[in-house]
mmCIF file of C-alpha atoms and ligand atoms in Angstrom:
data_model
loop_
_atom_site.group_PDB
_atom_site.id
_atom_site.type_symbol
_atom_site.label_atom_id
_atom_site.label_comp_id
_atom_site.label_asym_id
_atom_site.label_seq_id
_atom_site.Cartn_x
_atom_site.Cartn_y
_atom_site.Cartn_z
ATOM 1 C CA MET J 1 -17.553 -25.987 16.514
ATOM 2 C CA ILE J 2 -13.849 -25.795 15.438
ATOM 3 C CA LEU J 3 -12.786 -23.091 13.209
ATOM 4 C CA GLY J 4 -9.720 -23.094 11.316
ATOM 5 C CA LEU J 5 -7.562 -20.463 10.182
ATOM 6 C CA LEU J 6 -5.673 -20.859 6.929
ATOM 7 C CA LYS J 7 -2.221 -19.605 5.973
ATOM 8 C CA GLU J 8 -2.675 -17.472 2.388
ATOM 9 C CA LYS J 9 -0.802 -18.519 -0.306
ATOM 10 C CA GLY J 10 1.494 -16.635 -2.756
ATOM 11 C CA ASP J 11 2.247 -13.032 -2.321
ATOM 12 C CA GLU J 12 -0.748 -12.767 -0.352
ATOM 13 C CA THR J 13 0.679 -11.000 3.268
ATOM 14 C CA ARG J 14 -3.043 -10.703 4.958
ATOM 15 C CA VAL J 15 -4.544 -13.063 7.465
ATOM 16 C CA ALA J 16 -7.897 -13.560 7.930
ATOM 17 C CA LEU J 17 -8.363 -13.515 11.637
ATOM 18 C CA LEU J 18 -5.792 -11.654 14.382
ATOM 19 C CA PRO J 19 -5.209 -13.092 17.627
ATOM 20 C CA GLU J 20 -7.709 -10.312 19.324
ATOM 21 C CA ASN J 21 -10.612 -11.697 17.155
ATOM 22 C CA VAL J 22 -9.261 -15.546 18.227
ATOM 23 C CA LYS J 23 -9.699 -14.079 21.850
ATOM 24 C CA SER J 24 -12.933 -13.405 21.351
ATOM 25 C CA LEU J 25 -13.827 -16.731 19.588
ATOM 26 C CA THR J 26 -12.199 -18.682 22.077
ATOM 27 C CA ALA J 27 -14.248 -17.052 24.994
ATOM 28 C CA GLN J 28 -17.430 -17.697 22.910
ATOM 29 C CA LYS J 29 -16.472 -21.437 23.434
ATOM 30 C CA VAL J 30 -15.354 -21.942 19.754
ATOM 31 C CA GLU J 31 -12.208 -24.048 19.451
ATOM 32 C CA VAL J 32 -9.489 -22.488 17.159
ATOM 33 C CA LEU J 33 -6.851 -24.145 14.977
ATOM 34 C CA VAL J 34 -4.279 -21.915 13.131
ATOM 35 C CA GLU J 35 -1.737 -23.249 10.737
ATOM 36 C CA GLU J 36 1.732 -22.786 11.056
ATOM 37 C CA GLY J 37 2.771 -19.284 10.232
ATOM 38 C CA ALA J 38 -0.810 -18.213 9.262
ATOM 39 C CA GLY J 39 -0.003 -14.565 10.408
ATOM 40 C CA HIS J 40 3.722 -14.599 9.926
ATOM 41 C CA ASN J 41 3.523 -11.961 7.102
ATOM 42 C CA ALA J 42 1.285 -9.768 8.970
ATOM 43 C CA PHE J 43 4.016 -9.620 11.693
ATOM 44 C CA THR J 44 1.547 -12.167 14.126
ATOM 45 C CA SER J 45 3.572 -15.164 15.207
ATOM 46 C CA ASP J 46 2.197 -18.518 16.230
ATOM 47 C CA GLU J 47 3.014 -17.782 19.678
ATOM 48 C CA ASP J 48 0.419 -14.626 19.670
ATOM 49 C CA PHE J 49 -2.122 -16.734 18.513
ATOM 50 C CA ARG J 50 -1.248 -19.405 20.987
ATOM 51 C CA ASP J 51 -1.442 -16.392 23.682
ATOM 52 C CA ALA J 52 -4.864 -15.750 22.066
ATOM 53 C CA GLY J 53 -6.265 -19.536 22.731
ATOM 54 C CA ALA J 54 -5.442 -21.303 19.453
ATOM 55 C CA LYS J 55 -3.938 -24.378 18.554
ATOM 56 C CA VAL J 56 -1.415 -24.118 16.124
ATOM 57 C CA VAL J 57 -1.242 -26.915 13.580
ATOM 58 C CA LYS J 58 -0.383 -27.594 10.335
ATOM 59 C CA ARG J 59 -2.363 -27.499 6.989
ATOM 60 C CA GLU J 60 -3.982 -31.023 7.195
ATOM 61 C CA LYS J 61 -4.614 -30.843 10.576
ATOM 62 C CA ILE J 62 -7.563 -28.069 9.530
ATOM 63 C CA PHE J 63 -8.406 -30.055 6.680
ATOM 64 C CA GLU J 64 -9.159 -32.948 8.912
ATOM 65 C CA GLN J 65 -10.824 -31.401 11.641
ATOM 66 C CA ALA J 66 -12.023 -28.062 11.218
ATOM 67 C CA ASP J 67 -16.234 -27.456 10.498
ATOM 68 C CA LEU J 68 -15.176 -24.135 9.349
ATOM 69 C CA LEU J 69 -12.304 -23.324 7.019
ATOM 70 C CA LEU J 70 -11.102 -19.454 6.572
ATOM 71 C CA GLN J 71 -9.049 -18.040 4.383
ATOM 72 C CA ILE J 72 -8.867 -14.744 2.250
ATOM 73 C CA GLN J 73 -7.837 -16.122 -1.071
ATOM 74 C CA VAL J 74 -9.374 -18.223 -3.588
ATOM 75 C CA PRO J 75 -9.229 -22.092 -2.767
ATOM 76 C CA SER J 76 -6.100 -23.891 -4.398
ATOM 77 C CA GLU J 77 -7.277 -27.227 -6.458
ATOM 78 C CA GLU J 78 -5.419 -29.246 -3.505
ATOM 79 C CA ASP J 79 -7.762 -27.516 -0.958
ATOM 80 C CA ILE J 80 -10.787 -28.497 -3.138
ATOM 81 C CA ALA J 81 -9.570 -31.874 -3.456
ATOM 82 C CA ASN J 82 -9.034 -31.730 0.345
ATOM 83 C CA ILE J 83 -12.415 -30.456 1.344
ATOM 84 C CA ARG J 84 -15.386 -32.196 2.634
ATOM 85 C CA PRO J 85 -18.975 -31.877 1.988
ATOM 86 C CA ASP J 86 -19.969 -31.473 5.442
ATOM 87 C CA GLN J 87 -17.328 -28.637 5.821
ATOM 88 C CA VAL J 88 -17.891 -25.087 5.279
ATOM 89 C CA TRP J 89 -15.254 -23.102 3.524
ATOM 90 C CA ILE J 90 -15.203 -19.081 3.866
ATOM 91 C CA SER J 91 -13.379 -17.067 1.618
ATOM 92 C CA ALA J 92 -13.434 -14.308 -1.017
ATOM 93 C CA PHE J 93 -13.221 -16.086 -4.237
ATOM 94 C CA ASN J 94 -15.121 -13.872 -6.981
ATOM 95 C CA PRO J 95 -17.817 -16.268 -7.754
ATOM 96 C CA LEU J 96 -19.254 -13.849 -10.399
ATOM 97 C CA TRP J 97 -16.175 -13.996 -11.912
ATOM 98 C CA GLU J 98 -14.687 -17.848 -11.046
ATOM 99 C CA THR J 99 -17.784 -19.479 -12.401
ATOM 100 C CA GLY J 100 -15.482 -22.944 -12.813
ATOM 101 C CA LEU J 101 -14.598 -22.694 -8.842
ATOM 102 C CA VAL J 102 -18.727 -22.007 -8.066
ATOM 103 C CA LYS J 103 -18.926 -25.164 -10.460
ATOM 104 C CA LYS J 104 -16.303 -27.255 -8.593
ATOM 105 C CA PHE J 105 -17.812 -26.549 -5.329
ATOM 106 C CA LEU J 106 -21.244 -27.535 -6.494
ATOM 107 C CA ASP J 107 -19.763 -31.198 -7.714
ATOM 108 C CA LYS J 108 -18.303 -31.340 -4.401
ATOM 109 C CA GLY J 109 -21.370 -30.296 -2.478
ATOM 110 C CA THR J 110 -19.531 -28.084 0.157
ATOM 111 C CA THR J 111 -21.476 -25.103 1.702
ATOM 112 C CA THR J 112 -19.297 -22.180 0.440
ATOM 113 C CA PHE J 113 -19.836 -18.363 1.458
ATOM 114 C CA SER J 114 -18.069 -15.503 -0.180
ATOM 115 C CA LEU J 115 -17.134 -12.492 1.455
ATOM 116 C CA ASP J 116 -16.860 -10.602 -1.328
ATOM 117 C CA SER J 117 -20.995 -11.079 -2.047
ATOM 118 C CA ILE J 118 -22.073 -9.784 1.373
ATOM 119 C CA PRO J 119 -25.034 -7.623 0.196
ATOM 120 C CA ARG J 120 -24.967 -4.411 0.466
ATOM 121 C CA THR J 121 -27.259 -3.214 2.861
ATOM 122 C CA THR J 122 -26.949 -1.024 5.797
ATOM 123 C CA ARG J 123 -27.176 -4.330 8.334
ATOM 124 C CA ALA J 124 -24.231 -5.439 6.421
ATOM 125 C CA GLN J 125 -22.024 -2.705 6.519
ATOM 126 C CA ALA J 126 -19.853 -3.786 9.093
ATOM 127 C CA MET J 127 -18.904 -7.256 7.410
ATOM 128 C CA ASP J 128 -18.353 -5.821 4.017
ATOM 129 C CA ILE J 129 -14.853 -7.031 3.083
ATOM 130 C CA LEU J 130 -14.747 -4.958 -0.193
ATOM 131 C CA SER J 131 -15.659 -1.506 1.436
ATOM 132 C CA SER J 132 -12.720 -2.078 4.134
ATOM 133 C CA GLN J 133 -10.228 -3.541 1.558
ATOM 134 C CA ALA J 134 -10.930 -0.842 -0.834
ATOM 135 C CA THR J 135 -10.067 2.075 1.950
ATOM 136 C CA VAL J 136 -7.071 0.284 2.304
ATOM 137 C CA ALA J 137 -6.396 -0.223 -1.556
ATOM 138 C CA GLY J 138 -7.449 3.526 -2.273
ATOM 139 C CA TYR J 139 -4.986 4.987 0.348
ATOM 140 C CA ASN J 140 -2.161 2.576 -0.705
ATOM 141 C CA ALA J 141 -2.609 3.271 -4.512
ATOM 142 C CA VAL J 142 -1.904 7.009 -4.005
ATOM 143 C CA LEU J 143 0.778 6.721 -2.062
ATOM 144 C CA GLU J 144 2.680 4.614 -4.391
ATOM 145 C CA ALA J 145 1.919 7.035 -7.273
ATOM 146 C CA ALA J 146 3.192 9.884 -5.206
ATOM 147 C CA LEU J 147 6.591 7.964 -4.845
ATOM 148 C CA GLN J 148 6.803 6.933 -8.518
ATOM 149 C CA LEU J 149 6.171 10.655 -9.710
ATOM 150 C CA PRO J 150 9.176 12.511 -10.399
ATOM 151 C CA THR J 151 7.168 15.630 -8.941
ATOM 152 C CA PHE J 152 5.974 16.782 -5.701
ATOM 153 C CA PHE J 153 2.057 16.107 -5.180
ATOM 154 C CA PRO J 154 1.498 19.731 -3.056
ATOM 155 C CA MET J 155 2.120 22.934 -4.210
ATOM 156 C CA PHE J 156 5.426 24.469 -2.632
ATOM 157 C CA MET J 157 6.339 28.437 -2.602
ATOM 158 C CA THR J 158 9.696 28.175 -1.565
ATOM 159 C CA ALA J 159 13.101 30.560 -2.530
ATOM 160 C CA ALA J 160 14.135 27.831 -4.622
ATOM 161 C CA GLY J 161 10.773 28.759 -7.097
ATOM 162 C CA THR J 162 7.108 28.056 -7.142
ATOM 163 C CA ILE J 163 6.194 24.416 -7.591
ATOM 164 C CA ARG J 164 2.883 23.531 -8.754
ATOM 165 C CA PRO J 165 0.662 21.076 -7.419
ATOM 166 C CA ALA J 166 0.049 17.209 -9.187
ATOM 167 C CA ASN J 167 -2.903 17.107 -11.027
ATOM 168 C CA VAL J 168 -4.760 13.475 -9.995
ATOM 169 C CA LEU J 169 -7.368 12.077 -11.698
ATOM 170 C CA ILE J 170 -9.757 9.446 -10.231
ATOM 171 C CA LEU J 171 -11.790 6.533 -12.602
ATOM 172 C CA GLY J 172 -14.572 5.214 -10.335
ATOM 173 C CA ALA J 173 -15.293 6.861 -7.201
ATOM 174 C CA GLY J 174 -16.625 3.952 -5.224
ATOM 175 C CA VAL J 175 -14.858 3.024 -1.753
ATOM 176 C CA ALA J 176 -11.262 3.122 -3.513
ATOM 177 C CA GLY J 177 -11.758 6.002 -5.714
ATOM 178 C CA LEU J 178 -13.236 7.968 -2.510
ATOM 179 C CA GLN J 179 -10.440 7.241 -0.322
ATOM 180 C CA ALA J 180 -7.993 7.795 -3.178
ATOM 181 C CA ILE J 181 -9.513 11.136 -3.676
ATOM 182 C CA ALA J 182 -9.114 11.783 0.154
ATOM 183 C CA THR J 183 -5.519 10.403 0.227
ATOM 184 C CA ALA J 184 -4.362 12.880 -2.723
ATOM 185 C CA ARG J 185 -6.138 15.848 -1.291
ATOM 186 C CA LYS J 186 -4.268 15.708 1.936
ATOM 187 C CA LEU J 187 -1.004 15.409 -0.094
ATOM 188 C CA GLY J 188 -1.857 18.261 -1.407
ATOM 189 C CA ALA J 189 -2.793 17.405 -5.209
ATOM 190 C CA GLN J 190 -5.343 18.709 -7.206
ATOM 191 C CA VAL J 191 -7.866 16.266 -7.930
ATOM 192 C CA ALA J 192 -10.752 15.447 -10.594
ATOM 193 C CA ALA J 193 -12.826 12.302 -10.420
ATOM 194 C CA PHE J 194 -15.270 10.541 -12.989
ATOM 195 C CA ASP J 195 -18.076 8.280 -12.434
ATOM 196 C CA VAL J 196 -21.207 6.500 -14.081
ATOM 197 C CA ARG J 197 -22.768 7.184 -10.677
ATOM 198 C CA SER J 198 -24.433 10.514 -10.843
ATOM 199 C CA ALA J 199 -25.005 9.730 -6.720
ATOM 200 C CA VAL J 200 -21.226 10.051 -6.083
ATOM 201 C CA ARG J 201 -20.667 13.481 -7.677
ATOM 202 C CA GLU J 202 -21.389 15.557 -4.158
ATOM 203 C CA GLU J 203 -19.249 12.924 -1.980
ATOM 204 C CA VAL J 204 -16.566 13.868 -4.597
ATOM 205 C CA LYS J 205 -17.232 17.252 -4.218
ATOM 206 C CA SER J 206 -17.137 17.294 -0.432
ATOM 207 C CA LEU J 207 -13.613 15.792 -0.364
ATOM 208 C CA GLY J 208 -12.479 18.855 -2.239
ATOM 209 C CA ALA J 209 -12.692 17.298 -5.958
ATOM 210 C CA ARG J 210 -14.190 18.177 -9.360
ATOM 211 C CA PHE J 211 -16.645 16.043 -10.598
ATOM 212 C CA VAL J 212 -16.159 15.178 -14.189
ATOM 213 C CA GLU J 213 -19.645 15.409 -15.707
ATOM 214 C CA VAL J 214 -20.824 13.362 -18.525
ATOM 215 C CA GLU J 215 -24.334 13.524 -19.151
ATOM 216 C CA GLY J 216 -26.719 10.331 -20.128
ATOM 217 C CA ALA J 217 -25.080 7.739 -17.753
ATOM 218 C CA LYS J 218 -27.476 4.701 -17.272
ATOM 219 C CA GLU J 219 -28.510 3.407 -13.340
ATOM 220 C CA ASP J 220 -30.099 0.729 -12.283
ATOM 221 C CA LYS J 221 -31.385 0.956 -8.322
ATOM 222 C CA ALA J 222 -31.534 -3.192 -8.610
ATOM 223 C CA ALA J 223 -27.778 -3.329 -9.212
ATOM 224 C CA GLY J 224 -27.406 -2.683 -5.486
ATOM 225 C CA GLY J 225 -25.188 0.205 -5.708
ATOM 226 C CA TYR J 226 -23.032 -0.688 -8.485
ATOM 227 C CA ALA J 227 -22.736 0.298 -11.997
ATOM 228 C CA VAL J 228 -24.444 -1.190 -14.969
ATOM 229 C CA GLU J 229 -22.856 -1.647 -18.638
ATOM 230 C CA GLN J 230 -23.234 1.926 -20.739
ATOM 231 C CA SER J 231 -24.467 2.793 -24.194
ATOM 232 C CA GLU J 232 -22.395 3.224 -27.031
ATOM 233 C CA GLU J 233 -23.184 6.986 -27.400
ATOM 234 C CA PHE J 234 -22.320 7.566 -23.328
ATOM 235 C CA LYS J 235 -19.236 5.635 -23.839
ATOM 236 C CA ARG J 236 -18.233 7.912 -26.709
ATOM 237 C CA LYS J 237 -18.839 11.169 -24.866
ATOM 238 C CA GLN J 238 -17.418 9.585 -21.805
ATOM 239 C CA GLN J 239 -14.082 8.721 -23.491
ATOM 240 C CA GLU J 240 -13.818 12.132 -24.950
ATOM 241 C CA ALA J 241 -14.114 13.915 -21.302
ATOM 242 C CA ILE J 242 -11.538 11.335 -20.110
ATOM 243 C CA ASN J 243 -8.914 11.909 -22.640
ATOM 244 C CA ASP J 244 -8.948 15.523 -22.513
ATOM 245 C CA HIS J 245 -8.789 15.004 -18.621
ATOM 246 C CA ALA J 246 -5.928 12.517 -19.044
ATOM 247 C CA ALA J 247 -3.283 14.787 -21.258
ATOM 248 C CA LYS J 248 -3.764 17.236 -18.236
ATOM 249 C CA SER J 249 -2.953 14.704 -15.100
ATOM 250 C CA ASN J 250 0.371 13.519 -13.806
ATOM 251 C CA VAL J 251 -1.565 10.833 -12.018
ATOM 252 C CA ILE J 252 -4.545 8.629 -13.073
ATOM 253 C CA ILE J 253 -5.692 5.867 -10.728
ATOM 254 C CA CYS J 254 -8.181 3.586 -12.200
ATOM 255 C CA THR J 255 -10.783 1.865 -9.832
ATOM 256 C CA ALA J 256 -13.620 1.380 -12.017
ATOM 257 C CA GLN J 257 -15.428 -1.996 -11.886
ATOM 258 C CA ILE J 258 -18.612 -4.014 -12.884
ATOM 259 C CA PRO J 259 -19.235 -7.074 -10.557
ATOM 260 C CA GLY J 260 -19.149 -10.275 -12.745
ATOM 261 C CA ARG J 261 -17.819 -8.468 -15.903
ATOM 262 C CA LYS J 262 -14.472 -7.076 -17.399
ATOM 263 C CA ALA J 263 -13.463 -3.865 -16.059
ATOM 264 C CA PRO J 264 -14.622 -1.077 -18.373
ATOM 265 C CA LEU J 265 -12.117 0.374 -20.578
ATOM 266 C CA LEU J 266 -11.699 3.726 -20.009
ATOM 267 C CA LEU J 267 -7.986 4.870 -21.250
ATOM 268 C CA PRO J 268 -7.378 3.852 -24.463
ATOM 269 C CA ALA J 269 -3.240 3.625 -25.568
ATOM 270 C CA GLU J 270 -3.876 7.096 -27.127
ATOM 271 C CA ALA J 271 -4.824 8.756 -24.046
ATOM 272 C CA VAL J 272 -1.839 7.671 -22.512
ATOM 273 C CA GLU J 273 0.272 8.931 -25.282
ATOM 274 C CA ARG J 274 -0.998 12.301 -24.610
ATOM 275 C CA MET J 275 -0.052 12.331 -21.136
ATOM 276 C CA LYS J 276 3.700 13.840 -20.124
ATOM 277 C CA PRO J 277 6.303 11.521 -19.701
ATOM 278 C CA GLY J 278 7.081 10.862 -15.797
ATOM 279 C CA SER J 279 3.240 10.758 -15.283
ATOM 280 C CA VAL J 280 2.048 7.675 -13.397
ATOM 281 C CA ILE J 281 -1.235 5.341 -14.126
ATOM 282 C CA ILE J 282 -2.242 2.957 -11.120
ATOM 283 C CA ASP J 283 -4.638 0.514 -12.725
ATOM 284 C CA MET J 284 -6.218 -1.286 -9.855
ATOM 285 C CA ALA J 285 -9.071 -2.977 -12.140
ATOM 286 C CA ALA J 286 -5.969 -5.098 -13.492
ATOM 287 C CA SER J 287 -7.496 -8.479 -12.174
ATOM 288 C CA THR J 288 -10.577 -8.168 -14.432
ATOM 289 C CA GLY J 289 -8.520 -6.521 -17.424
ATOM 290 C CA GLY J 290 -8.093 -2.978 -16.256
ATOM 291 C CA ASN J 291 -9.163 0.275 -17.071
ATOM 292 C CA CYS J 292 -6.540 1.018 -19.252
ATOM 293 C CA GLU J 293 -5.762 -0.818 -22.551
ATOM 294 C CA LEU J 294 -1.804 -1.166 -21.846
ATOM 295 C CA THR J 295 -2.433 -2.382 -18.568
ATOM 296 C CA LYS J 296 -0.540 -5.779 -17.506
ATOM 297 C CA ASN J 297 -1.838 -7.418 -14.491
ATOM 298 C CA ASN J 298 0.817 -7.691 -11.555
ATOM 299 C CA GLN J 299 3.318 -5.940 -13.752
ATOM 300 C CA THR J 300 4.932 -2.320 -14.005
ATOM 301 C CA ILE J 301 5.657 -1.453 -17.412
ATOM 302 C CA VAL J 302 6.571 2.248 -18.903
ATOM 303 C CA HIS J 303 4.916 3.225 -22.373
ATOM 304 C CA LYS J 304 6.572 6.384 -23.494
ATOM 305 C CA GLY J 305 7.390 7.478 -20.585
ATOM 306 C CA VAL J 306 4.339 6.618 -18.842
ATOM 307 C CA THR J 307 4.774 4.239 -15.743
ATOM 308 C CA ILE J 308 1.413 1.951 -15.937
ATOM 309 C CA ILE J 309 1.328 -0.054 -12.842
ATOM 310 C CA GLY J 310 -1.430 -3.207 -12.857
ATOM 311 C CA GLN J 311 -2.218 -4.005 -9.031
ATOM 312 C CA SER J 312 -5.086 -5.363 -7.410
ATOM 313 C CA ASN J 313 -4.077 -6.378 -4.645
ATOM 314 C CA TYR J 314 -3.239 -3.004 -2.751
ATOM 315 C CA PRO J 315 -4.504 -4.458 0.777
ATOM 316 C CA SER J 316 -1.666 -6.966 0.816
ATOM 317 C CA ARG J 317 0.885 -4.034 1.169
ATOM 318 C CA LEU J 318 -0.493 -2.829 4.432
ATOM 319 C CA PRO J 319 -1.049 -6.219 5.970
ATOM 320 C CA LEU J 320 -1.652 -5.507 9.568
ATOM 321 C CA ASP J 321 -4.275 -3.405 9.258
ATOM 322 C CA ALA J 322 -5.803 -4.738 5.885
ATOM 323 C CA SER J 323 -6.130 -8.085 8.422
ATOM 324 C CA ARG J 324 -7.340 -6.299 11.129
ATOM 325 C CA MET J 325 -10.416 -4.570 9.478
ATOM 326 C CA PHE J 326 -11.322 -7.927 7.373
ATOM 327 C CA GLY J 327 -10.919 -9.603 10.693
ATOM 328 C CA LYS J 328 -13.593 -7.216 12.174
ATOM 329 C CA ASN J 329 -15.548 -7.954 8.824
ATOM 330 C CA VAL J 330 -15.436 -11.790 9.397
ATOM 331 C CA MET J 331 -15.915 -11.825 13.320
ATOM 332 C CA ASN J 332 -19.188 -9.562 12.398
ATOM 333 C CA PHE J 333 -20.191 -12.022 9.984
ATOM 334 C CA LEU J 334 -19.597 -15.249 12.377
ATOM 335 C CA ALA J 335 -22.017 -13.623 15.068
ATOM 336 C CA LEU J 336 -24.760 -14.802 12.306
ATOM 337 C CA LEU J 337 -23.163 -17.913 12.234
ATOM 338 C CA VAL J 338 -22.355 -19.359 15.579
ATOM 339 C CA THR J 339 -24.747 -19.987 18.506
ATOM 340 C CA LYS J 340 -24.418 -19.097 22.097
ATOM 341 C CA GLU J 341 -22.569 -22.209 23.069
ATOM 342 C CA GLY J 342 -20.214 -21.947 20.359
ATOM 343 C CA GLY J 343 -21.945 -24.486 17.562
ATOM 344 C CA LEU J 344 -22.218 -23.407 14.042
ATOM 345 C CA HIS J 345 -25.994 -22.686 12.608
ATOM 346 C CA LEU J 346 -26.410 -22.026 9.312
ATOM 347 C CA ASN J 347 -29.852 -19.797 9.284
ATOM 348 C CA PHE J 348 -30.757 -19.066 5.759
ATOM 349 C CA GLU J 349 -34.007 -17.084 6.614
ATOM 350 C CA ASP J 350 -31.252 -14.486 7.109
ATOM 351 C CA ASP J 351 -30.738 -12.505 4.034
ATOM 352 C CA ILE J 352 -27.180 -12.018 4.632
ATOM 353 C CA VAL J 353 -26.353 -15.299 5.252
ATOM 354 C CA LYS J 354 -28.275 -16.662 2.355
ATOM 355 C CA GLY J 355 -26.859 -13.929 0.346
ATOM 356 C CA THR J 356 -23.345 -14.634 1.104
ATOM 357 C CA CYS J 357 -23.908 -18.188 0.472
ATOM 358 C CA ILE J 358 -22.416 -19.694 -3.074
ATOM 359 C CA THR J 359 -22.852 -22.938 -2.511
ATOM 360 C CA HIS J 360 -24.959 -25.432 -0.322
ATOM 361 C CA GLN J 361 -25.547 -29.375 -0.679
ATOM 362 C CA GLY J 362 -25.275 -28.716 -4.353
ATOM 363 C CA LYS J 363 -27.121 -25.725 -5.250
ATOM 364 C CA VAL J 364 -26.151 -22.162 -5.806
ATOM 365 C CA LEU J 365 -28.154 -19.913 -3.120
ATOM 366 C CA ASN J 366 -27.035 -16.201 -4.060
ATOM 367 C CA GLU J 367 -29.480 -15.006 -6.589
ATOM 368 C CA ARG J 368 -26.460 -13.069 -8.767
ATOM 369 C CA VAL J 369 -24.555 -16.079 -9.035
ATOM 370 C CA LYS J 370 -27.340 -18.727 -9.429
ATOM 371 C CA SER J 371 -28.517 -16.430 -12.561
ATOM 372 C CA VAL J 372 -24.854 -16.246 -13.927
ATOM 373 C CA MET J 373 -24.482 -19.933 -13.434
ATOM 374 C CA ASP J 374 -27.884 -20.697 -15.115
ATOM 375 C CA ASN J 375 -26.734 -18.473 -18.052
ATOM 376 C CA LEU J 376 -23.500 -20.732 -18.581
ATOM 377 C CA ASN J 377 -25.641 -23.850 -19.019
HETATM 378 P P1 NAD P 1 -16.621 -1.138 -7.587
HETATM 379 O O1 NAD P 1 -15.579 -1.644 -6.901
HETATM 380 O O2 NAD P 1 -17.644 -1.959 -7.919
HETATM 381 O O3 NAD P 1 -16.436 0.113 -8.536
HETATM 382 C C1 NAD P 1 -15.865 1.192 -8.298
HETATM 383 C C2 NAD P 1 -16.144 2.426 -9.003
HETATM 384 O O4 NAD P 1 -16.169 2.235 -10.616
HETATM 385 C C3 NAD P 1 -17.992 2.245 -8.646
HETATM 386 O O5 NAD P 1 -18.203 3.508 -8.157
HETATM 387 C C4 NAD P 1 -18.505 2.456 -10.377
HETATM 388 O O6 NAD P 1 -19.814 3.170 -10.214
HETATM 389 C C5 NAD P 1 -17.184 3.057 -11.011
HETATM 390 N N1 NAD P 1 -17.368 2.523 -12.527
HETATM 391 C C6 NAD P 1 -17.735 1.436 -13.126
HETATM 392 N N2 NAD P 1 -18.316 1.482 -14.406
HETATM 393 C C7 NAD P 1 -17.321 2.983 -14.679
HETATM 394 C C8 NAD P 1 -17.409 3.432 -15.778
HETATM 395 N N3 NAD P 1 -17.626 2.907 -16.883
HETATM 396 N N4 NAD P 1 -16.663 5.016 -15.573
HETATM 397 C C9 NAD P 1 -16.777 5.295 -14.426
HETATM 398 N N5 NAD P 1 -16.751 4.845 -13.361
HETATM 399 C C10 NAD P 1 -17.269 3.586 -13.084
HETATM 400 O O7 NAD P 1 -18.129 -0.306 -6.294
HETATM 401 P P2 NAD P 1 -17.770 -0.376 -4.761
HETATM 402 O O8 NAD P 1 -16.632 0.857 -4.775
HETATM 403 O O9 NAD P 1 -17.565 -1.494 -4.193
HETATM 404 O O10 NAD P 1 -18.954 0.160 -4.659
HETATM 405 C C11 NAD P 1 -20.131 1.150 -5.254
HETATM 406 C C12 NAD P 1 -20.977 2.030 -4.430
HETATM 407 O O11 NAD P 1 -21.767 0.735 -3.973
HETATM 408 C C13 NAD P 1 -20.239 2.687 -3.314
HETATM 409 O O12 NAD P 1 -19.867 3.662 -3.528
HETATM 410 C C14 NAD P 1 -21.471 2.629 -2.359
HETATM 411 O O13 NAD P 1 -22.516 3.655 -2.744
HETATM 412 C C15 NAD P 1 -22.118 1.371 -2.580
HETATM 413 N N6 NAD P 1 -21.918 0.333 -0.817
HETATM 414 C C16 NAD P 1 -22.672 0.166 -0.202
HETATM 415 C C17 NAD P 1 -22.291 -0.588 0.916
HETATM 416 C C18 NAD P 1 -23.738 -0.915 1.821
HETATM 417 O O14 NAD P 1 -24.288 -0.333 1.702
HETATM 418 N N7 NAD P 1 -23.457 -1.926 2.432
HETATM 419 C C19 NAD P 1 -21.339 -0.858 0.964
HETATM 420 C C20 NAD P 1 -19.873 -0.622 0.381
HETATM 421 C C21 NAD P 1 -20.462 0.368 -0.899
#
């Protein structure tokens, strides 16, 4: 089997595999083609990939020769035009949201796997790019907030007076939120967190943060550990609690998401206006509409003295370790597809292979994506 590792486009700095991964693949008799410059923004040279046993080639060659094409970001129109039905495309293309893309792959007949759709089971944990990249994002978002804030995070008692610690509010205590709590606590801030899933209460507390209690949240075990849409009554109570906490916070990190839907709106303009000038909001849900009403995706704005940063791709700010974690996830997933002889075998009897497969021979295999696509028709 020939695996093609593509260079990312735009401001994406990560690469889906590192030379250490290529070395293991070539040892398993997989031929690896790497696009020229693929690792450049992750401080990895073409020479490093060659030393690991890869052939470094132009992008066209990969589309011509590879059986399996690997990239982190969504494919471009050109990629879709170039890919053949007999090739396998692996990336993270947010199929619950990017239904237009799913349709194009269906029309083309290509087999696609979206790594952000890996089932959330214990066996799949080592392949879960959402978790690994959310860890990077939660850490990096807090560092950015600390640098933007005109005050310290920790408390200081010095001869020049006492400095009070920063108050940080984390909205959404999933993987990114929990890492944000841990990082903000390590920097000495006082942290409160809010989530609709009561299961995270103990995790929040064990990290030394306060859990903002709002009773009456709707939870659904069938949602696979994810949040579900909430009732109007709950949303009203939640809004009051968040507005009160926001007014006391110097930093708010927004991470709340609902897969396949617009991000929940948790911070209306009036809540932002109650914050002190100099406060910072980092909205990591910016790409799906944001948790803050004023967020502009990929932009930093200042509203009445409050800086609002709409950034959903923090993993790109830490390209080397983010790529290292991503690469390890990919390798664990590829172990399900690559035979002992280095061949490609798609075993759809395996729940992880089937659950991660979005399109195959003109059909949608992932159940959640299938139901979204059926509802569109
Ligand atoms: P996510 O990125 O989809 O959402 C982030 C957080 O926002 C979630 O905790 C969610 O509950 C919260 N949220 C959604 N709507 C909200 C609202 N209106 N108000 C407040 N908070 C809201 O989630 P995630 O971090 O990718 O994962 C969620 C959970 O899934 C994890 O905490 C974990 O329990 C589970 N998980 C399981 C596995 C596995 O078993 N393989 C892997 C990763 C995560």
